[in-house]
Short mmCIF file of C-alpha atoms in Angstrom, two decimals:
data_model
loop_
_atom_site.label_atom_id
_atom_site.label_comp_id
_atom_site.label_asym_id
_atom_site.label_seq_id
_atom_site.Cartn_x
_atom_site.Cartn_y
_atom_site.Cartn_z
CA SER I 1 -121.26 111.37 -124.82
CA THR I 2 -119.14 110.27 -121.73
CA ALA I 3 -120.26 107.10 -122.06
CA ARG I 4 -119.52 106.45 -125.39
CA ARG I 5 -116.41 108.00 -125.85
CA MET I 6 -114.61 105.55 -122.50
CA SER I 7 -113.27 102.94 -124.73
CA THR I 8 -113.85 105.49 -128.23
CA PHE I 9 -110.90 107.38 -130.04
CA GLY I 10 -111.28 109.24 -132.82
CA ARG I 11 -114.04 112.10 -134.43
CA LEU I 12 -114.28 110.90 -138.15
CA PHE I 13 -111.43 107.63 -138.14
CA ARG I 14 -112.58 106.12 -134.99
CA VAL I 15 -111.93 102.70 -132.80
CA THR I 16 -113.09 101.06 -130.09
CA THR I 17 -112.03 99.12 -128.62
CA PHE I 18 -113.44 95.87 -126.44
CA GLY I 19 -112.06 92.48 -124.28
CA GLU I 20 -109.96 92.23 -121.28
CA SER I 21 -107.14 89.92 -120.56
CA HIS I 22 -108.34 86.74 -119.53
CA CYS I 23 -111.58 87.01 -121.17
CA LYS I 24 -112.41 85.14 -124.36
CA GLY I 25 -110.84 87.94 -126.74
CA VAL I 26 -109.84 91.42 -127.39
CA GLY I 27 -110.28 93.62 -130.25
CA CYS I 28 -111.82 96.47 -131.98
CA ILE I 29 -114.33 98.34 -134.24
CA VAL I 30 -113.07 100.71 -136.62
CA ASP I 31 -115.53 103.54 -138.29
CA GLY I 32 -114.38 105.90 -140.58
CA VAL I 33 -111.98 103.25 -143.15
CA PRO I 34 -112.02 104.94 -145.84
CA PRO I 35 -113.86 102.85 -148.81
CA ARG I 36 -112.05 100.72 -151.77
CA MET I 37 -108.69 100.68 -150.07
CA LEU I 38 -107.11 96.88 -150.16
CA LEU I 39 -107.56 95.34 -147.17
CA THR I 40 -106.42 91.91 -145.28
CA GLU I 41 -105.17 90.78 -142.45
CA ALA I 42 -101.93 89.83 -143.63
CA ASP I 43 -101.88 94.78 -143.19
CA VAL I 44 -102.79 94.05 -139.71
CA GLN I 45 -100.92 90.65 -138.40
CA PRO I 46 -97.46 91.83 -138.48
CA GLN I 47 -97.52 94.98 -135.62
CA LEU I 48 -99.61 92.64 -133.73
CA THR I 49 -96.99 90.79 -134.11
CA ARG I 50 -94.16 93.00 -132.56
CA ARG I 51 -96.48 93.98 -130.04
CA ARG I 52 -97.41 90.02 -128.77
CA PRO I 53 -96.71 88.43 -125.95
CA GLY I 54 -93.29 86.31 -124.83
CA GLN I 55 -91.29 87.26 -128.35
CA SER I 56 -88.49 87.13 -126.36
CA ASN I 57 -86.15 86.42 -122.94
CA ILE I 58 -87.31 89.64 -121.77
CA THR I 59 -90.50 89.92 -121.98
CA THR I 60 -93.47 88.50 -120.41
CA PRO I 61 -93.74 84.34 -121.48
CA ARG I 62 -97.33 84.81 -121.73
CA LYS I 63 -97.45 82.50 -125.29
CA GLU I 64 -99.98 84.53 -127.42
CA SER I 65 -100.14 83.95 -130.91
CA ASP I 66 -102.04 87.39 -131.42
CA THR I 67 -104.07 85.82 -134.94
CA VAL I 68 -106.48 88.69 -136.00
CA THR I 69 -109.70 87.55 -138.18
CA ILE I 70 -111.43 90.40 -139.92
CA LEU I 71 -115.28 89.79 -138.58
CA SER I 72 -116.67 92.86 -140.99
CA GLY I 73 -116.12 95.66 -142.98
CA THR I 74 -114.32 93.78 -146.18
CA GLU I 75 -115.82 92.15 -148.66
CA PHE I 76 -112.79 90.34 -151.54
CA GLY I 77 -110.00 92.29 -149.52
CA ILE I 78 -111.23 96.17 -150.19
CA THR I 79 -112.64 97.99 -147.41
CA LEU I 80 -116.55 98.64 -148.08
CA GLY I 81 -116.76 102.05 -145.70
CA THR I 82 -118.64 100.52 -143.02
CA PRO I 83 -117.41 99.48 -139.84
CA ILE I 84 -114.79 96.92 -139.88
CA GLY I 85 -114.59 94.18 -136.98
CA MET I 86 -111.22 92.97 -135.86
CA MET I 87 -110.98 90.40 -133.27
CA VAL I 88 -108.20 88.18 -131.47
CA LYS I 89 -108.47 85.24 -128.90
CA ASN I 90 -106.67 84.99 -125.61
CA LEU I 91 -105.90 81.56 -125.92
CA ASP I 92 -103.08 81.07 -122.78
CA GLN I 93 -105.76 82.60 -120.45
CA ARG I 94 -104.51 81.81 -116.80
CA PRO I 95 -107.25 83.84 -114.33
CA GLY I 96 -105.89 81.61 -111.45
CA ASP I 97 -102.47 83.15 -111.40
CA TYR I 98 -104.55 86.50 -109.77
CA LYS I 99 -105.99 84.43 -106.38
CA GLU I 100 -102.97 86.05 -104.28
CA MET I 101 -104.84 89.87 -105.58
CA THR I 102 -108.21 88.58 -104.88
CA ASP I 103 -107.76 90.56 -101.83
CA ILE I 104 -105.25 92.86 -102.30
CA PRO I 105 -104.42 95.32 -105.02
CA ARG I 106 -101.21 95.70 -106.42
CA PRO I 107 -99.24 98.55 -105.59
CA SER I 108 -99.20 101.28 -108.82
CA HIS I 109 -101.06 99.13 -110.46
CA ALA I 110 -105.36 100.24 -111.26
CA ASP I 111 -106.74 97.69 -109.24
CA LEU I 112 -108.52 99.43 -106.43
CA THR I 113 -108.93 102.61 -108.29
CA TYR I 114 -111.59 100.22 -110.84
CA GLN I 115 -113.04 99.00 -107.54
CA LEU I 116 -113.34 102.36 -106.48
CA LYS I 117 -114.81 103.55 -109.58
CA TYR I 118 -117.38 100.51 -111.01
CA GLY I 119 -117.86 99.11 -107.44
CA ILE I 120 -116.04 95.97 -109.45
CA ARG I 121 -113.38 94.80 -110.91
CA ALA I 122 -112.13 92.23 -112.87
CA SER I 123 -109.97 90.45 -110.79
CA SER I 124 -107.86 88.50 -112.98
CA GLY I 125 -105.21 90.65 -115.19
CA GLY I 126 -106.46 93.79 -114.70
CA GLY I 127 -109.18 94.39 -117.10
CA ARG I 128 -109.15 97.05 -119.15
CA ALA I 129 -106.36 98.28 -117.43
CA SER I 130 -104.43 95.11 -119.16
CA ALA I 131 -101.69 95.95 -122.26
CA ARG I 132 -103.73 93.32 -124.01
CA GLU I 133 -106.77 96.06 -124.63
CA THR I 134 -104.32 97.41 -126.69
CA ILE I 135 -104.34 94.46 -129.08
CA GLY I 136 -107.30 96.49 -131.03
CA ARG I 137 -105.61 99.50 -130.89
CA VAL I 138 -102.95 98.23 -133.14
CA ALA I 139 -104.76 96.11 -135.33
CA ALA I 140 -106.90 100.32 -135.94
CA GLY I 141 -103.43 101.75 -136.07
CA ALA I 142 -102.88 99.09 -138.64
CA ILE I 143 -105.64 100.07 -140.97
CA ALA I 144 -104.94 103.52 -140.28
CA GLU I 145 -100.83 104.07 -140.93
CA LYS I 146 -101.47 101.73 -144.53
CA TRP I 147 -104.19 104.30 -145.28
CA LEU I 148 -101.33 107.41 -144.54
CA LYS I 149 -98.48 105.53 -146.59
CA GLU I 150 -100.77 104.92 -149.41
CA ALA I 151 -102.16 108.39 -149.15
CA TYR I 152 -99.83 110.77 -147.73
CA GLY I 153 -96.00 108.79 -148.09
CA THR I 154 -96.45 109.13 -144.17
CA GLU I 155 -93.78 106.92 -142.28
CA ILE I 156 -93.99 106.20 -138.49
CA VAL I 157 -90.84 104.56 -137.13
CA ALA I 158 -90.78 104.61 -133.42
CA TYR I 159 -88.25 102.74 -131.03
CA THR I 160 -86.28 102.51 -127.69
CA SER I 161 -84.26 105.54 -126.72
CA ALA I 162 -84.03 104.69 -122.97
CA ILE I 163 -84.13 102.00 -120.59
CA GLY I 164 -83.71 103.22 -116.70
CA ASP I 165 -80.61 105.71 -116.97
CA VAL I 166 -79.28 103.71 -120.22
CA ALA I 167 -80.49 106.05 -123.03
CA VAL I 168 -79.73 106.59 -127.03
CA PRO I 169 -77.46 109.82 -128.25
CA ARG I 170 -80.38 112.13 -128.80
CA ASP I 171 -79.14 113.67 -132.00
CA CYS I 172 -80.13 110.14 -133.00
CA GLU I 173 -83.50 111.65 -133.21
CA ALA I 174 -82.49 113.17 -136.75
CA ASP I 175 -81.20 109.67 -138.32
CA GLU I 176 -83.16 109.24 -142.04
CA THR I 177 -81.95 106.03 -142.56
CA PHE I 178 -83.76 104.40 -139.08
CA THR I 179 -86.31 101.87 -140.40
CA ARG I 180 -88.19 99.44 -138.30
CA ALA I 181 -85.93 96.79 -139.62
CA ILE I 182 -83.82 98.79 -137.64
CA VAL I 183 -85.52 98.95 -135.10
CA ASP I 184 -86.22 95.23 -135.04
CA SER I 185 -82.81 94.11 -134.94
CA ASN I 186 -82.16 93.91 -131.69
CA ILE I 187 -84.90 92.36 -128.88
CA VAL I 188 -85.07 96.00 -127.30
CA ARG I 189 -86.04 97.43 -130.95
CA CYS I 190 -82.87 100.07 -129.88
CA PRO I 191 -80.98 100.99 -133.34
CA HIS I 192 -78.46 102.54 -132.21
CA ALA I 193 -76.62 98.88 -131.63
CA GLU I 194 -73.99 100.37 -128.37
CA THR I 195 -76.57 101.65 -126.80
CA ALA I 196 -79.22 98.08 -127.22
CA ALA I 197 -76.36 95.73 -125.75
CA LYS I 198 -76.47 97.68 -122.48
CA MET I 199 -80.28 97.79 -122.20
CA ILE I 200 -80.70 94.40 -123.05
CA LYS I 201 -78.47 93.88 -120.01
CA VAL I 202 -80.09 96.13 -117.56
CA VAL I 203 -83.95 94.33 -118.36
CA GLU I 204 -81.56 90.89 -118.09
CA ALA I 205 -80.89 92.32 -114.42
CA CYS I 206 -84.34 93.34 -113.54
CA ARG I 207 -85.63 89.60 -114.31
CA ASP I 208 -83.53 87.89 -112.52
CA ALA I 209 -84.38 90.01 -109.45
CA GLN I 210 -88.47 90.08 -110.38
CA ASP I 211 -88.22 93.47 -110.73
CA SER I 212 -89.00 96.12 -113.29
CA ILE I 213 -88.01 98.85 -115.12
CA GLY I 214 -89.02 101.70 -117.18
CA GLY I 215 -88.15 103.08 -119.65
CA VAL I 216 -88.82 106.08 -123.02
CA VAL I 217 -90.11 105.54 -126.74
CA THR I 218 -88.78 108.23 -129.47
CA CYS I 219 -91.75 107.94 -132.28
CA ILE I 220 -90.56 109.79 -135.43
CA ILE I 221 -92.91 110.53 -138.05
CA ARG I 222 -91.71 111.46 -141.46
CA ASN I 223 -93.68 112.76 -144.47
CA VAL I 224 -96.84 114.33 -142.10
CA PRO I 225 -99.30 116.75 -144.76
CA ALA I 226 -99.30 120.41 -143.61
CA GLY I 227 -102.55 121.98 -141.65
CA LEU I 228 -103.13 118.38 -139.67
CA GLY I 229 -104.54 119.71 -136.14
CA GLU I 230 -107.81 121.84 -135.11
CA PRO I 231 -106.48 125.15 -132.93
CA CYS I 232 -107.42 126.10 -130.47
CA PHE I 233 -108.39 122.81 -127.81
CA ASP I 234 -107.73 119.87 -130.82
CA LYS I 235 -104.05 120.08 -131.84
CA LEU I 236 -102.32 118.55 -133.38
CA GLU I 237 -99.22 117.50 -130.05
CA ALA I 238 -102.44 117.95 -127.99
CA LEU I 239 -104.13 114.86 -129.17
CA MET I 240 -100.75 112.80 -129.52
CA ALA I 241 -100.52 114.01 -125.72
CA HIS I 242 -103.65 112.34 -125.11
CA ALA I 243 -103.48 109.37 -127.17
CA MET I 244 -99.77 108.10 -125.67
CA ILE I 245 -100.68 108.85 -122.33
CA SER I 246 -104.15 107.01 -123.08
CA ILE I 247 -101.95 103.92 -123.24
CA PRO I 248 -101.10 101.95 -120.34
CA ALA I 249 -98.40 102.82 -118.17
CA THR I 250 -97.65 105.95 -119.89
CA LYS I 251 -96.38 108.90 -117.18
CA GLY I 252 -94.82 111.67 -119.95
CA PHE I 253 -95.06 113.13 -123.20
CA GLU I 254 -93.37 115.77 -124.58
CA ILE I 255 -92.22 117.11 -128.34
CA GLY I 256 -89.95 118.60 -130.20
CA SER I 257 -86.78 120.42 -127.89
CA GLY I 258 -89.09 119.19 -125.17
CA PHE I 259 -88.58 120.18 -121.50
CA GLU I 260 -84.52 120.46 -122.59
CA GLY I 261 -86.03 123.45 -124.42
CA THR I 262 -86.79 125.36 -121.65
CA LYS I 263 -83.52 125.37 -120.65
CA LEU I 264 -82.36 127.32 -124.39
CA ARG I 265 -83.03 131.50 -125.26
CA GLY I 266 -85.26 132.11 -127.90
CA SER I 267 -82.58 132.85 -130.38
CA VAL I 268 -80.90 129.15 -130.39
CA HIS I 269 -84.31 128.12 -130.03
CA ASN I 270 -86.33 129.83 -133.03
CA ASP I 271 -86.30 127.50 -136.01
CA LYS I 272 -85.42 129.37 -138.35
CA PHE I 273 -87.19 129.39 -142.12
CA CYS I 274 -85.83 128.50 -145.28
CA LYS I 275 -86.41 126.55 -148.78
CA LYS I 276 -86.89 122.42 -148.67
CA PRO I 277 -86.77 119.83 -151.58
CA ALA I 278 -90.66 118.25 -151.89
CA SER I 279 -91.15 115.03 -149.68
CA GLY I 280 -94.43 113.23 -149.24
CA ARG I 281 -97.77 114.64 -150.64
CA ASP I 282 -100.55 117.45 -148.84
CA VAL I 283 -103.81 116.00 -148.27
CA GLY I 284 -106.01 116.70 -151.30
CA GLY I 285 -103.69 113.56 -152.98
CA LYS I 286 -101.34 116.11 -154.67
CA GLN I 287 -97.49 115.86 -154.71
CA THR I 288 -95.93 118.20 -152.14
CA ALA I 289 -93.86 120.91 -154.20
CA ASP I 290 -90.44 122.99 -152.66
CA PHE I 291 -91.98 124.17 -149.61
CA LEU I 292 -90.60 126.49 -146.96
CA GLY I 293 -89.30 124.76 -144.12
CA THR I 294 -86.76 124.63 -140.76
CA SER I 295 -83.33 124.95 -140.79
CA THR I 296 -83.97 122.84 -137.45
CA ASN I 297 -86.19 121.18 -135.48
CA ARG I 298 -86.67 122.52 -132.39
CA SER I 299 -90.65 122.36 -132.65
CA GLY I 300 -90.71 119.04 -133.46
CA GLY I 301 -93.43 119.45 -136.71
CA ILE I 302 -95.57 121.40 -135.16
CA GLN I 303 -96.18 124.51 -134.94
CA GLY I 304 -99.58 126.89 -133.43
CA GLY I 305 -100.70 122.99 -133.23
CA ILE I 306 -100.77 122.54 -136.75
CA SER I 307 -98.02 120.53 -138.82
CA ASN I 308 -95.83 121.92 -141.05
CA ARG I 309 -94.24 119.13 -143.25
CA GLU I 310 -91.54 118.96 -140.85
CA THR I 311 -90.69 115.45 -138.94
CA ILE I 312 -93.06 114.73 -135.98
CA VAL I 313 -89.93 114.39 -133.01
CA MET I 314 -92.07 112.80 -129.93
CA ARG I 315 -90.56 111.09 -126.67
CA ILE I 316 -93.37 108.89 -124.49
CA ALA I 317 -92.08 107.65 -120.52
CA PHE I 318 -93.12 104.77 -119.58
CA LYS I 319 -93.13 103.80 -115.97
CA PRO I 320 -91.79 100.77 -114.81
CA PRO I 321 -94.49 97.71 -114.88
CA ALA I 322 -96.63 97.54 -111.36
CA THR I 323 -96.96 93.84 -111.16
CA ILE I 324 -93.36 92.32 -109.67
CA CYS I 325 -92.86 89.03 -108.13
CA LYS I 326 -91.30 90.29 -105.64
CA ALA I 327 -92.68 90.53 -101.98
CA GLN I 328 -93.92 93.58 -101.14
CA THR I 329 -94.99 94.82 -98.08
CA THR I 330 -98.70 96.61 -98.90
CA ALA I 331 -102.44 96.78 -97.72
CA ASP I 332 -105.35 94.62 -98.46
CA TYR I 333 -108.70 96.44 -99.14
CA LYS I 334 -109.52 96.21 -95.85
CA GLY I 335 -106.30 98.64 -94.81
CA THR I 336 -104.43 95.65 -92.73
CA GLU I 337 -100.87 95.46 -93.96
CA THR I 338 -99.47 92.24 -95.67
CA VAL I 339 -97.66 91.26 -97.87
CA LEU I 340 -98.41 90.69 -101.38
CA ASP I 341 -96.23 87.55 -103.35
CA ALA I 342 -97.69 88.16 -106.56
CA LYS I 343 -97.34 85.46 -109.01
CA GLY I 344 -98.33 85.27 -112.52
CA ARG I 345 -96.35 86.41 -115.88
CA HIS I 346 -95.46 89.93 -116.76
CA ASP I 347 -92.59 91.99 -118.50
CA PRO I 348 -89.53 93.69 -116.75
CA CYS I 349 -89.85 96.36 -118.84
CA VAL I 350 -93.14 96.77 -121.16
CA VAL I 351 -90.88 99.38 -123.59
CA PRO I 352 -89.80 97.11 -126.07
CA ARG I 353 -93.45 95.38 -127.14
CA ALA I 354 -95.14 99.23 -126.52
CA ILE I 355 -93.21 100.48 -130.16
CA ALA I 356 -96.28 98.39 -131.62
CA ILE I 357 -98.25 100.46 -129.71
CA VAL I 358 -97.03 103.95 -129.77
CA GLU I 359 -96.79 104.06 -133.60
CA ALA I 360 -100.79 102.62 -133.89
CA MET I 361 -101.75 105.46 -131.99
CA ALA I 362 -99.74 108.20 -133.86
CA ALA I 363 -101.55 106.70 -137.03
CA LEU I 364 -104.69 107.18 -135.85
CA VAL I 365 -104.52 110.72 -134.83
CA LEU I 366 -102.99 111.33 -138.13
CA ALA I 367 -105.38 109.19 -140.36
CA ASP I 368 -108.31 111.29 -138.04
CA ALA I 369 -106.73 114.90 -138.34
CA ALA I 370 -105.89 114.45 -141.68
CA LEU I 371 -109.63 113.16 -143.11
CA VAL I 372 -110.88 116.27 -140.85
CA GLN I 373 -108.61 118.48 -142.70
CA GLU I 374 -109.57 116.78 -145.90
CA ALA I 375 -112.90 117.64 -145.63
CA ARG I 376 -112.34 121.31 -144.80
CA VAL I 377 -110.15 120.88 -148.35
CA ALA I 378 -113.02 119.76 -150.73
CA SER I 379 -115.27 122.26 -149.07
CA SER I 380 -113.24 125.22 -149.78
CA ARG I 381 -112.83 124.66 -153.54
CA HIS I 382 -115.97 126.14 -154.45
CA TYR I 383 -114.33 129.29 -153.25
CA VAL I 384 -110.95 128.80 -155.12
CA GLU I 385 -111.43 132.43 -157.07
CA VAL I 386 -112.02 134.08 -153.40
CA ALA I 387 -109.30 132.69 -152.17
CA LYS I 388 -106.68 134.36 -155.88
CA ALA I 389 -108.73 137.05 -154.98
CA SER I 390 -108.20 136.89 -151.67
CA THR I 391 -104.18 136.00 -152.39
CA ALA I 392 -103.96 139.02 -154.88
CA ALA I 393 -105.11 141.95 -152.77
CA PHE I 394 -102.65 140.58 -149.89
CA GLN I 395 -100.40 140.58 -152.29
CA ALA I 396 -101.00 144.38 -153.99
CA LEU I 397 -100.55 145.66 -150.11
CA SER I 398 -97.43 144.09 -149.30
CA ASP I 399 -96.44 145.57 -152.34
CA ASN I 400 -97.29 149.17 -151.72
CA THR I 401 -96.36 148.70 -147.91
CA ASN I 402 -92.84 147.94 -149.02
CA TYR I 403 -93.25 151.66 -151.87
CA ALA I 404 -93.56 153.04 -148.72
CA SER I 405 -90.95 151.70 -146.20
CA SER I 406 -88.69 152.62 -149.11
CA GLY I 407 -88.80 156.70 -148.23
CA THR I 408 -91.50 157.81 -150.96
CA SER I 409 -94.56 159.09 -149.95
CA ALA I 410 -96.88 157.16 -151.33
CA THR I 411 -100.97 156.32 -151.15
CA ALA I 412 -101.74 152.81 -151.57
CA THR I 413 -103.80 152.15 -154.38
CA ASP I 414 -105.33 150.02 -156.83
CA ALA I 415 -102.75 149.16 -159.76
CA SER I 416 -106.17 149.67 -162.11
CA SER I 417 -107.63 152.39 -160.36
CA SER I 418 -106.67 156.11 -158.84
CA GLU I 419 -109.18 155.71 -156.23
CA PRO I 420 -107.77 154.54 -152.65
CA ALA I 421 -107.69 150.54 -151.54
CA SER I 422 -109.32 151.68 -148.53
CA LYS I 423 -112.24 152.78 -150.43
CA LYS I 424 -112.36 149.72 -152.47
CA GLN I 425 -114.57 146.68 -151.98
CA LYS I 426 -112.84 143.92 -149.64
CA VAL I 427 -112.93 140.35 -150.89
#
């Protein structure tokens, strides 16, 4: 139902988040985690630490350790297959910082729309519209990512690719050496050192001017099993777009060649097929053999809404944070012109902290899609012989078609019979 889905994401691998910016705590319930997986807080904490506030001089100065506690769903560090509850306490709450905003909705924030929808709102910190809500996503995503890595060898690496008009060269997306360690080597989380230095200066200038700036996160996903995604309405890129645009402050999503691809001819844009070496594992845990891949990757790892084993490449646009300390002429809830002089502790740019959130949402989408495909593969194992017969029939038809097209007059017949194939029982 709609009510159930408001704070829940996923079908088989589901996460429900709870909590507001200045309540006692935030967290999530994760359902559908496979049993018998080793899991402790140490597996979840690193991603929460990458997301937490107060980690550098270009993020909000709010001091939170964001220490996670697993409440349920594990015993002796092993998952039970039952719902996993996780919680992070809010330790540095200052609801008084928002008293100026009691009667004035912040421009481009969700204050007004929440009031219009519910007739009430959390007046401190934005409530569920606050980025604090994403703690539950990141915690759940860390579990999903651990399972994907162990099941398929999947690797997810996101990084800051643009701040304002300062951008990483586009060809860096093909760099297979980017790791999280490289991404985290600077405070803006950009793996291109020269560009990172320029980005930091831009963010610092906005911070000093009590203003904010937006940017772009690029997400690279390697060793994705083939077959993930459910046409027509749950195509893998559609699920990814849903996940990414649900993150606070996002304003755009593209995959593969994206909007730039619209400038190319089809003869240039098409990804030609070629044989490629094995990498990762497919659904069912089978080691990937040499496969038919593509020489380019303008599709971004997804074709027809289904993963094709190539690297998934996505870009997510984040707007400048709405809450700034610079005075703004606006109107109060009654429509009277006024000046909002906001207080509080706010990010001049959310992009460096959004990296872990993007990785988490990507992991949640893939884990859910993989479990759906695992169920399909498992249920079809009863019909292995039918599949073999169907493949043989297709090959026979292909061979006879090739024979006929060579210029020789012939009727397609079964190899063991003179009876026309058209009269034989179809498999």
